[in-house]
Each structure stands twice: as C-alpha cells, then as structure tokens.
Tab-separated table of C-alpha atoms and ligand atoms in Angstrom:
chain	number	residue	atom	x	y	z
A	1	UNK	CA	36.812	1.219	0.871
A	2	UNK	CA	36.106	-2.073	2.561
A	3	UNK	CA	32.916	-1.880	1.304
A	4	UNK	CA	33.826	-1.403	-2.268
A	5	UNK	CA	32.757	2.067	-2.142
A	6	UNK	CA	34.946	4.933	-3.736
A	7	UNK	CA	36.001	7.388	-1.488
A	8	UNK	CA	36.272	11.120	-2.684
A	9	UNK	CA	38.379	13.506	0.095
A	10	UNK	CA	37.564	17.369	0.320
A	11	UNK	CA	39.523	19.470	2.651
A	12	UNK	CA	38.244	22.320	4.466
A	13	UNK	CA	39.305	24.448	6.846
A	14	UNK	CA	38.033	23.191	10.186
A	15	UNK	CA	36.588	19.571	8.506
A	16	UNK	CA	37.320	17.050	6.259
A	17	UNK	CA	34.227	15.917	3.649
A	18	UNK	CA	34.628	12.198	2.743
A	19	UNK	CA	32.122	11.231	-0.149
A	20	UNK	CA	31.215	7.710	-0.974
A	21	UNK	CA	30.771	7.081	-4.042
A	22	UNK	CA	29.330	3.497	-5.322
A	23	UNK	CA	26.105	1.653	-3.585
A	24	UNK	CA	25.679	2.966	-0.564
A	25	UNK	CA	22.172	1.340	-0.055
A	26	UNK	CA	23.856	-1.191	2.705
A	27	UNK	CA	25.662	1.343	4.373
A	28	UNK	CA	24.976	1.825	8.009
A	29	UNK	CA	24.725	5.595	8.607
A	30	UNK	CA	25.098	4.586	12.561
A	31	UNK	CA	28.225	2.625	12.436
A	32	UNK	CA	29.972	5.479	10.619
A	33	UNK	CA	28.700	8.529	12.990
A	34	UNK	CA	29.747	6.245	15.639
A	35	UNK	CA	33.390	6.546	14.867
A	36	UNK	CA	34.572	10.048	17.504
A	37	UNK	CA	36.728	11.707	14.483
A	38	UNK	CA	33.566	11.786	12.846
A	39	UNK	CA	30.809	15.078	13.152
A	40	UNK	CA	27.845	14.452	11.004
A	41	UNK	CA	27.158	11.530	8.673
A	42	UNK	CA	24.657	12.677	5.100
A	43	UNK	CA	23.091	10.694	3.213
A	44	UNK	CA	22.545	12.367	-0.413
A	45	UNK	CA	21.370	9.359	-2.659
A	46	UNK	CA	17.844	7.537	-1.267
A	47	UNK	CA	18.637	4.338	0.897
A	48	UNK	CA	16.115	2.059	-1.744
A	49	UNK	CA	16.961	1.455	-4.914
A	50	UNK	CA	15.082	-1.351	-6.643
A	51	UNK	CA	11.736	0.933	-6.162
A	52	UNK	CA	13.746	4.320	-6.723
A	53	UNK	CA	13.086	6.317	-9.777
A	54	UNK	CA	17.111	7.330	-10.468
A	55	UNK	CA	17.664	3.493	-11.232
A	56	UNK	CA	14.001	2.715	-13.346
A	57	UNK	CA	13.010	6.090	-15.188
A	58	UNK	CA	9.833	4.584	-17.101
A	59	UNK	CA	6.311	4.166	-14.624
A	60	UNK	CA	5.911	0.613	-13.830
A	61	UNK	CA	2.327	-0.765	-14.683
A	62	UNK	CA	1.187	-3.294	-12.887
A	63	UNK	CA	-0.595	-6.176	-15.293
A	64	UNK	CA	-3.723	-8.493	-14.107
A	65	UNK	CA	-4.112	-11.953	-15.518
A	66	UNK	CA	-7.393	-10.607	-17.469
A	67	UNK	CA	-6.205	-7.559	-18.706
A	68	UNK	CA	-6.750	-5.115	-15.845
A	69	UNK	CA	-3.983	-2.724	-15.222
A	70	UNK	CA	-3.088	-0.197	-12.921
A	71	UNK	CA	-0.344	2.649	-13.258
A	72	UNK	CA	-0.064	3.859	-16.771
A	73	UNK	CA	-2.615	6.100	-18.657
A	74	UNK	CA	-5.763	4.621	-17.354
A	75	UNK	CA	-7.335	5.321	-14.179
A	76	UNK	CA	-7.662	2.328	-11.697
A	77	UNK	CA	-11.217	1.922	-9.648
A	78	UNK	CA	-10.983	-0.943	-6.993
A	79	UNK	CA	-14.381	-0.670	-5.026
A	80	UNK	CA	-15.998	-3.159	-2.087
A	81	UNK	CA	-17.076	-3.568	0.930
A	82	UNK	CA	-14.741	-2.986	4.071
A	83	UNK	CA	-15.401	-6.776	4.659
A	84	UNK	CA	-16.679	-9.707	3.510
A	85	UNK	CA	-19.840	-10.656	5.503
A	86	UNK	CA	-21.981	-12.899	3.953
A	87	UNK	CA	-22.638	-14.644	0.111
A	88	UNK	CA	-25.726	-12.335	-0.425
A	89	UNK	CA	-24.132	-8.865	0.216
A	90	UNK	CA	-21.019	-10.142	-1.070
A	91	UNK	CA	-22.708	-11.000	-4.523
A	92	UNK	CA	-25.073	-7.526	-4.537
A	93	UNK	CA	-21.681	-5.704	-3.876
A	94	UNK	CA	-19.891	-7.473	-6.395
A	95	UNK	CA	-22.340	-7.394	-9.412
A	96	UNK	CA	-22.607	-3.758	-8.983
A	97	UNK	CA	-19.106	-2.990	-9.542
A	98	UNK	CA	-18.751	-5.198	-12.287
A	99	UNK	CA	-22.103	-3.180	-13.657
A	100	UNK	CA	-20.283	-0.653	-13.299
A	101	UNK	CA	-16.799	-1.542	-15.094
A	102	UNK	CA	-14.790	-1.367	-12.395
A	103	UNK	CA	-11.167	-2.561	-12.402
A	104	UNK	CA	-10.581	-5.196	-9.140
A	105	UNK	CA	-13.242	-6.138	-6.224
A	106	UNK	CA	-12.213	-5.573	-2.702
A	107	UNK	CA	-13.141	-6.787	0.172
A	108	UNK	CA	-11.307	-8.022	3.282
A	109	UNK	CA	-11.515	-11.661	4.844
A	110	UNK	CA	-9.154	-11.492	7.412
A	111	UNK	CA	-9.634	-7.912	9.528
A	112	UNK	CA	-6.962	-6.212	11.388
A	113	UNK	CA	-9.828	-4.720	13.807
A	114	UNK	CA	-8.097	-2.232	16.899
A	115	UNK	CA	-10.421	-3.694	19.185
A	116	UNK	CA	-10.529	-7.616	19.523
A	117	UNK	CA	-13.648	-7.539	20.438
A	118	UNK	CA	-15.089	-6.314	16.965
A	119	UNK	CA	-16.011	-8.500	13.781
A	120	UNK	CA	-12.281	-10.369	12.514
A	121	UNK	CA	-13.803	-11.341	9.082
A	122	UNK	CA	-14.780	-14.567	7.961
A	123	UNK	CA	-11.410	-15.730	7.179
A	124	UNK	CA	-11.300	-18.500	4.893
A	125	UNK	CA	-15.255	-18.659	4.420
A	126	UNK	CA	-14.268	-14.951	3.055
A	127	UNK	CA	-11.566	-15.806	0.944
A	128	UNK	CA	-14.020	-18.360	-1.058
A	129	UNK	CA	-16.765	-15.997	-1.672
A	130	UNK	CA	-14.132	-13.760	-3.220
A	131	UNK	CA	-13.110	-16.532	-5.551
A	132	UNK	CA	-17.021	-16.523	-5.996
A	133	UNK	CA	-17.368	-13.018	-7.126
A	134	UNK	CA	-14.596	-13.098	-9.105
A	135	UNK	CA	-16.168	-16.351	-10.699
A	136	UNK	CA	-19.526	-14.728	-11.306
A	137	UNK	CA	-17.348	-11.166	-12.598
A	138	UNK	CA	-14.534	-12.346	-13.970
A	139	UNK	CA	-13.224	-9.319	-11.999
A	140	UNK	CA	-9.716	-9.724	-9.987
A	141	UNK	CA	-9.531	-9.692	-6.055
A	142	UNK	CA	-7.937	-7.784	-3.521
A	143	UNK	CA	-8.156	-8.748	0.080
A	144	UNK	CA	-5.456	-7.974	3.118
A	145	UNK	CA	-3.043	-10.819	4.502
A	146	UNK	CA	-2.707	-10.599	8.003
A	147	UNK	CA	-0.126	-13.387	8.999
A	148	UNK	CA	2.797	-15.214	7.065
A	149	UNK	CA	0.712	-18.429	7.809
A	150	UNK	CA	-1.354	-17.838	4.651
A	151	UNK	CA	0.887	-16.279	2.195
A	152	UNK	CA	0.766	-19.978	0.500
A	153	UNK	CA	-2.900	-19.947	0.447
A	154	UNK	CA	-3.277	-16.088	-0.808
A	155	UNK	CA	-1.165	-16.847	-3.592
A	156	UNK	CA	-3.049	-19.352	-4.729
A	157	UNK	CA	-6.167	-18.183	-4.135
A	158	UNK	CA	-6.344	-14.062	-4.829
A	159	UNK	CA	-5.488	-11.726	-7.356
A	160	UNK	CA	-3.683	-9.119	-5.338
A	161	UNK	CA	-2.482	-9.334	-2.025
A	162	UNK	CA	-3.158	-6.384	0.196
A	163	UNK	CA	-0.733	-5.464	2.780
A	164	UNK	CA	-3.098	-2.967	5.537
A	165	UNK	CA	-1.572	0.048	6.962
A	166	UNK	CA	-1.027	-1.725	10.536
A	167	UNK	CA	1.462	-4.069	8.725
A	168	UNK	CA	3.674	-1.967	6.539
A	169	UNK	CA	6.272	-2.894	8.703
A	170	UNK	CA	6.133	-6.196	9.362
A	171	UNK	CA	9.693	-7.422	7.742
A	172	UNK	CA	8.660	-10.951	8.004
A	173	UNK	CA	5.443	-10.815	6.106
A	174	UNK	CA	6.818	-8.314	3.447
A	175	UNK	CA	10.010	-10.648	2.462
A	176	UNK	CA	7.610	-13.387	2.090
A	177	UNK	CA	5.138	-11.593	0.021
A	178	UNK	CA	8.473	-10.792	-1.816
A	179	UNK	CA	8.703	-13.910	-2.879
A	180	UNK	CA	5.863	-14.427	-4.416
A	181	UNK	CA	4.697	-13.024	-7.401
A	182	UNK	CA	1.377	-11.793	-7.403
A	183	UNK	CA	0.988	-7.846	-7.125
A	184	UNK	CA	0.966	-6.448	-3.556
A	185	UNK	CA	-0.979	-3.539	-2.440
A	186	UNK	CA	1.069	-1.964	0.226
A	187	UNK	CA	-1.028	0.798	2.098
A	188	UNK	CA	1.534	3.114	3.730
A	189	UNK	CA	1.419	2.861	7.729
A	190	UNK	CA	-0.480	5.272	9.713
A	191	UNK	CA	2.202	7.011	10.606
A	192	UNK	CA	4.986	6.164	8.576
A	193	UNK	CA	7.025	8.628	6.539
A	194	UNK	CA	7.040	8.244	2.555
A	195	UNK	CA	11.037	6.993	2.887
A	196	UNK	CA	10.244	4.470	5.168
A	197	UNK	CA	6.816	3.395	2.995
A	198	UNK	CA	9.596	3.215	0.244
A	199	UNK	CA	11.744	1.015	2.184
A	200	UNK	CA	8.643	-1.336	2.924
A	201	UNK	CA	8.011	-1.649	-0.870
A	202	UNK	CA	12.303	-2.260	-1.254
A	203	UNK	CA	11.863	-5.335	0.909
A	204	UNK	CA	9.544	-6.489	-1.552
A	205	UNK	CA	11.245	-5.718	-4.110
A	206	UNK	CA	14.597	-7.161	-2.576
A	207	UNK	CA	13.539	-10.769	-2.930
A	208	UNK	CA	12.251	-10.800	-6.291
A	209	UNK	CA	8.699	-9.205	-6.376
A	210	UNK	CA	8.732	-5.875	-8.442
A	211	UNK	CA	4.812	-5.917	-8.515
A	212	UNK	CA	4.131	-3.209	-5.771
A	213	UNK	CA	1.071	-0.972	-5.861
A	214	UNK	CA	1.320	1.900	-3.110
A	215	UNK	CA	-1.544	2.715	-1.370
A	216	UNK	CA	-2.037	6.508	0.468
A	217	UNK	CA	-4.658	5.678	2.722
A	218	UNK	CA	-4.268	8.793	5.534
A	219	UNK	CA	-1.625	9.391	8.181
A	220	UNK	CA	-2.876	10.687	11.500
A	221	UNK	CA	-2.647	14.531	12.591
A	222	UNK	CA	-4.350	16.821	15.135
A	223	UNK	CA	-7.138	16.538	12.993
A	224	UNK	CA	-10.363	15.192	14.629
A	225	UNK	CA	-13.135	16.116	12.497
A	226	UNK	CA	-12.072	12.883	10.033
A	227	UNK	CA	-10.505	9.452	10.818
A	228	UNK	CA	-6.999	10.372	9.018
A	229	UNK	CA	-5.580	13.172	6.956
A	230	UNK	CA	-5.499	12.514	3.173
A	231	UNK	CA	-1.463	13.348	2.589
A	232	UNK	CA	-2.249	14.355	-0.950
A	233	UNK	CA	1.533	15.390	-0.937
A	234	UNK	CA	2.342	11.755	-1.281
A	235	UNK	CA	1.102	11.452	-4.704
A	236	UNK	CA	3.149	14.086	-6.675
A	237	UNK	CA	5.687	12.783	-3.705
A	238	UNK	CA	5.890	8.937	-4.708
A	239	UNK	CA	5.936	10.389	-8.439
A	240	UNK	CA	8.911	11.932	-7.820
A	241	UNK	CA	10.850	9.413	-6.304
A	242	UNK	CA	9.814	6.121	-7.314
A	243	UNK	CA	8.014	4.334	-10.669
A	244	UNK	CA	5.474	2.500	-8.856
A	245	UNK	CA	2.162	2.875	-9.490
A	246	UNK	CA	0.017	4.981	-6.313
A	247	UNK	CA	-3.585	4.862	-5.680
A	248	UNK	CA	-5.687	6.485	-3.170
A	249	UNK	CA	-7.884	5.204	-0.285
A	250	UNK	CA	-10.525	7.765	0.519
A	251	UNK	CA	-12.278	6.202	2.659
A	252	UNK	CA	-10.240	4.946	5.047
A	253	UNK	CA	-8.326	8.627	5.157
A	254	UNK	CA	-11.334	10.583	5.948
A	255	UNK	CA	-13.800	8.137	7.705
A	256	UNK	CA	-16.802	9.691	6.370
A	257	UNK	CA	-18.843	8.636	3.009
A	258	UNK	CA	-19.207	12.424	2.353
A	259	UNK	CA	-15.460	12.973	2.093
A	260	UNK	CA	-15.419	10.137	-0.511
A	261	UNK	CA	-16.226	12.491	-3.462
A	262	UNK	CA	-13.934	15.341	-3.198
A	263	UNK	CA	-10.980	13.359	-2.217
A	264	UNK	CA	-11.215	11.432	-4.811
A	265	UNK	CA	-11.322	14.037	-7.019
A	266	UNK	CA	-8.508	15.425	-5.311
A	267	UNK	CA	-6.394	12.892	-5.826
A	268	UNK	CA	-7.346	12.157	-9.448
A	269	UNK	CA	-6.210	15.707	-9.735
A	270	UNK	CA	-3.039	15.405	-8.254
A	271	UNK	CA	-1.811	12.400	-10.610
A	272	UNK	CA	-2.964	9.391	-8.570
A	273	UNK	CA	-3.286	6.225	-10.415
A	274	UNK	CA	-6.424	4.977	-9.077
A	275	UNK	CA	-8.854	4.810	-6.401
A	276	UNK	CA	-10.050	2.107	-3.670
A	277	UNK	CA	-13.517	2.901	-2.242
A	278	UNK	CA	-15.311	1.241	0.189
A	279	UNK	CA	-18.633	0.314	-0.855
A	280	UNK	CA	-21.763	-1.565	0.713
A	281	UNK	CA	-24.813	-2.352	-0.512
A	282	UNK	CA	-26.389	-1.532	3.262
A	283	UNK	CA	-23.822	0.870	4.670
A	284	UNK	CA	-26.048	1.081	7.934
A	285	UNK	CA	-25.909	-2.459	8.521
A	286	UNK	CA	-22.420	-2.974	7.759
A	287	UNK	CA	-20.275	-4.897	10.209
A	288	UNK	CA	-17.483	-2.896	10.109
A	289	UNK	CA	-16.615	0.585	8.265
A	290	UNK	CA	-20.338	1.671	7.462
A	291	UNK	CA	-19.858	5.085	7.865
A	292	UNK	CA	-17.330	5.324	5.237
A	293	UNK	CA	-19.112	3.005	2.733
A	294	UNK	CA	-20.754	4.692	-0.369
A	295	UNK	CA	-23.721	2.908	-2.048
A	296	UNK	CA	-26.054	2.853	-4.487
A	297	UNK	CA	-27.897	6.017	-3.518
A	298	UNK	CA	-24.623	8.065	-2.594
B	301	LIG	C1	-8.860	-1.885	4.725
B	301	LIG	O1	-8.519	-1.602	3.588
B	301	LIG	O2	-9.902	-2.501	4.987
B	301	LIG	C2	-8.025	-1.444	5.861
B	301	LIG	C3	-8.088	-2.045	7.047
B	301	LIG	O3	-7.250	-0.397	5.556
B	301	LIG	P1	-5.976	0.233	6.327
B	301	LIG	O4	-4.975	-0.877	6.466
B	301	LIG	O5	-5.555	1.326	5.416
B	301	LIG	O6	-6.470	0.743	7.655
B	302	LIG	MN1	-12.266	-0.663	6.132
C-alpha cells in the first residue's frame, strides 16, 4: 500500500493470495519474497511498460529524416559491410546498395572484436566515410557505439545508432542513448532472454527515447555447425508483447553467407520487419566477417 499499489486479499485454505493491483513495474519481486510469512512471489503483468504492447496497441514505425521507415507495411533492407575499411570499398559497397534501393547503409567504425588482437575499426576515420556514403547516397547510416564517450559525436554525426549484442546490457550506455533522440538499433545479447532484451529497450525508453528498433541477431546453443542459432521465435515473440519494430540479422546468427538466403526468407515469413545483411564487395579480403558477407556474385 506504501507503494500506492491496491491490494486485493484471497483466502485459501492453507495460503493467503495478496494481488497488487496498480504499477507494479518498480516493484522489487526480491524484497517481497524476502519477507518469512511469505511462500512464492508472481509476477502476472510484464516488468516494462513504455515498450509493452498492453499500454501502446498500434506498431510503432520508426521514421528517417529522408523518408525511410522501418516497422509498418514495408519491408526494411539495411545492407553493408561488417566494417568500414577503407574509402574505396566503402564507396563500391555503398553505391551498390543504393543501386539497389535499399533502405539504410551499415557498416561499423568502432568494432567490438572478442579478440583484441583483431581489426577495432577505423573509428572516427570510419565514422566520416559513412557521412561520405551517405553524402554520395543520400541513404541513412547505421554504425554500433561502443562507449558513452561518443554518444555526443554519434548523434551528431549518424542516422541510427546501433547498440551490438555484447552491449545490450550496458545500463550506462543505454540511458544515455535514451536521451537522445535518434533511433537505436538494439541487437538482443547473445544470450539474453526476450524479457530482459525488453527491459534493455525500457531503459531507453525510460529517459525519453521511444525510437527503438530490435534486432534478433542469434543466441548461442549446442549448435556448432553455425556461429549462433537464428531464434525465429523472437519475431512472432516481440510481436506479441511489444509495438516495436524487429528486424533480423542473418548473418551474424548463422556465420555463413550460404545461410543468408533462407533465413532471411525465414524471417520475412515469420513477420519480421526487415533485414540487416552483411555485404562486401571482396568478401575474401574482408577484415573482419568475410565469411558471412554476401556480394555481388552471391
Ligand atoms: C555487427 O553488427 O557488426 C555486430 C558486431 O553484431 P552483433 O553485435 O550482433 O554481434
Ligand atoms: Mn559483423
């Protein structure tokens, strides 16, 4: 009652039900199960609610400066190279997809790489031949933020701000993204259940942002014959429980350029609103991700 919350009172024979009725978003389930006169603690309503369906029936579409859109009736195509690596692939890449009428470029400048060893991206060299494509294109840009440091500078220099799979959980970096207010592309964590992806995209939400784009981009399994597992699941999933728009990542979910094609067919099939594909224009070459790059010829 403290917490403003009604309080409805079954009796049984052997327990006692207490239902709380109000916003329970801010309750914490532990502090209640810790009290000894109490069994089990439920919870029945979803713990987000800015990015929950219940509270925001209509799909949200998420609008680009130029008229690109994704969520809604048309199908969103994002396509790039894993990484930005030099002004002449960067340019070939780019022309194609715009060639092609593509919706956004991607391509990433700053690289969270597992070893530390392997190619980081060209950082802010990166981030200005993406302003370059996008010149050239007139086609928006999508590249991954790695550290609060730059949140300033990604806001004022890209379209949509990508947050990678490795940082779905980094608090800090999502409440400052959530205070911006250019779209983010969160890409659910390798591991990370679709509640807790949801709660990711609530601390956006929570300080102001309501442009969120999810991203299913694999989750590992057992599985060793591909990088990740496609959790096609998530998309009928996401539907269900929240309005924000959810696009598919292929690539990185299978790890293999053959994959590409039937996944993303898959997942066109199973209601997604787009795609992101990695593309290169020399796949073999490619400093990072080749194997999962499509090109011209695939
Ligand atoms: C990427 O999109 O280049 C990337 C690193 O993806 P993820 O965060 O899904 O691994
Ligand atoms: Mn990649």
């Amino acid at each position: 009652k403290e917490l403003d919350l009604d309080v409805g009172i079954t009796n049984g024979v052997g327990c006692t039900i207490l239902g709380l009725v109000g916003d329970t978003t801010a309750v914490d389930m532990d502090k209640i199960s810790i009290n000894p006169h109490v069994e089990r603690v439920m919870r029945v309503t979803e713990p987000y609610k800015k990015a929950n369906r219940k509270y925001h029936p209509e799909d949200t579409v998420i609008e680009l400066s130029n008229g690109r859109s994704v969520g809604g009736n048309r199908l969103a195509v994002i396509a790039g190279p894993c990484s930005v690596e030099s002004a002449e692939q960067f340019d070939e890449v780019a022309e194609c997809i715009a060639d092609l009428g593509l919706t956004w470029i991607r391509g990433g400048a700053f690289k969270p790489r597992t070893s530390p060893y392997a190619f980081q991206g060209m950082g802010n060299d990166g981030i200005r031949l993406l302003q370059e494509a996008k010149e050239a294109t007139g086609l928006p840009i999508v590249t991954e933020i790695m550290s609060t440091d730059n949140v300033e500078m990604f806001e004022m220099c890209v379209d949509v701000i990508q947050v990678g799979a490795r940082n779905m959980q980094n608090f800090d970096l999502l409440k400052q993204l959530g205070k911006t207010s250019k779209p983010i592309l969160l890409k659910r964590g390798l591991s990370s259940t679709i509640e807790e992806w949801l709660m990711s995209a609530e601390y956006i939400m929570a300080e102001g942002n309501p442009n969120v784009v999810l991203c299913e981009r694999g989750i590992r399994t057992f599985e060793k014959l591909i990088r990740n597992n496609l959790d096609i699941s998530a998309v009928p999933l996401v539907k269900m429980f929240s309005h924000l728009p959810i696009i598919i990542d292929p690539s990185h979910a299978a790890g293999r350029r053959d994959m590409v094609q039937p996944l993303s067919r898959a997942a066109i099939a199973a209601g997604a609103d787009g795609l992101i594909i990695e593309a290169h224009n020399d796949p073999a070459h490619a400093l990072c991700d080749g194997a999962q790059s499509v090109s011209y010829t695939h």
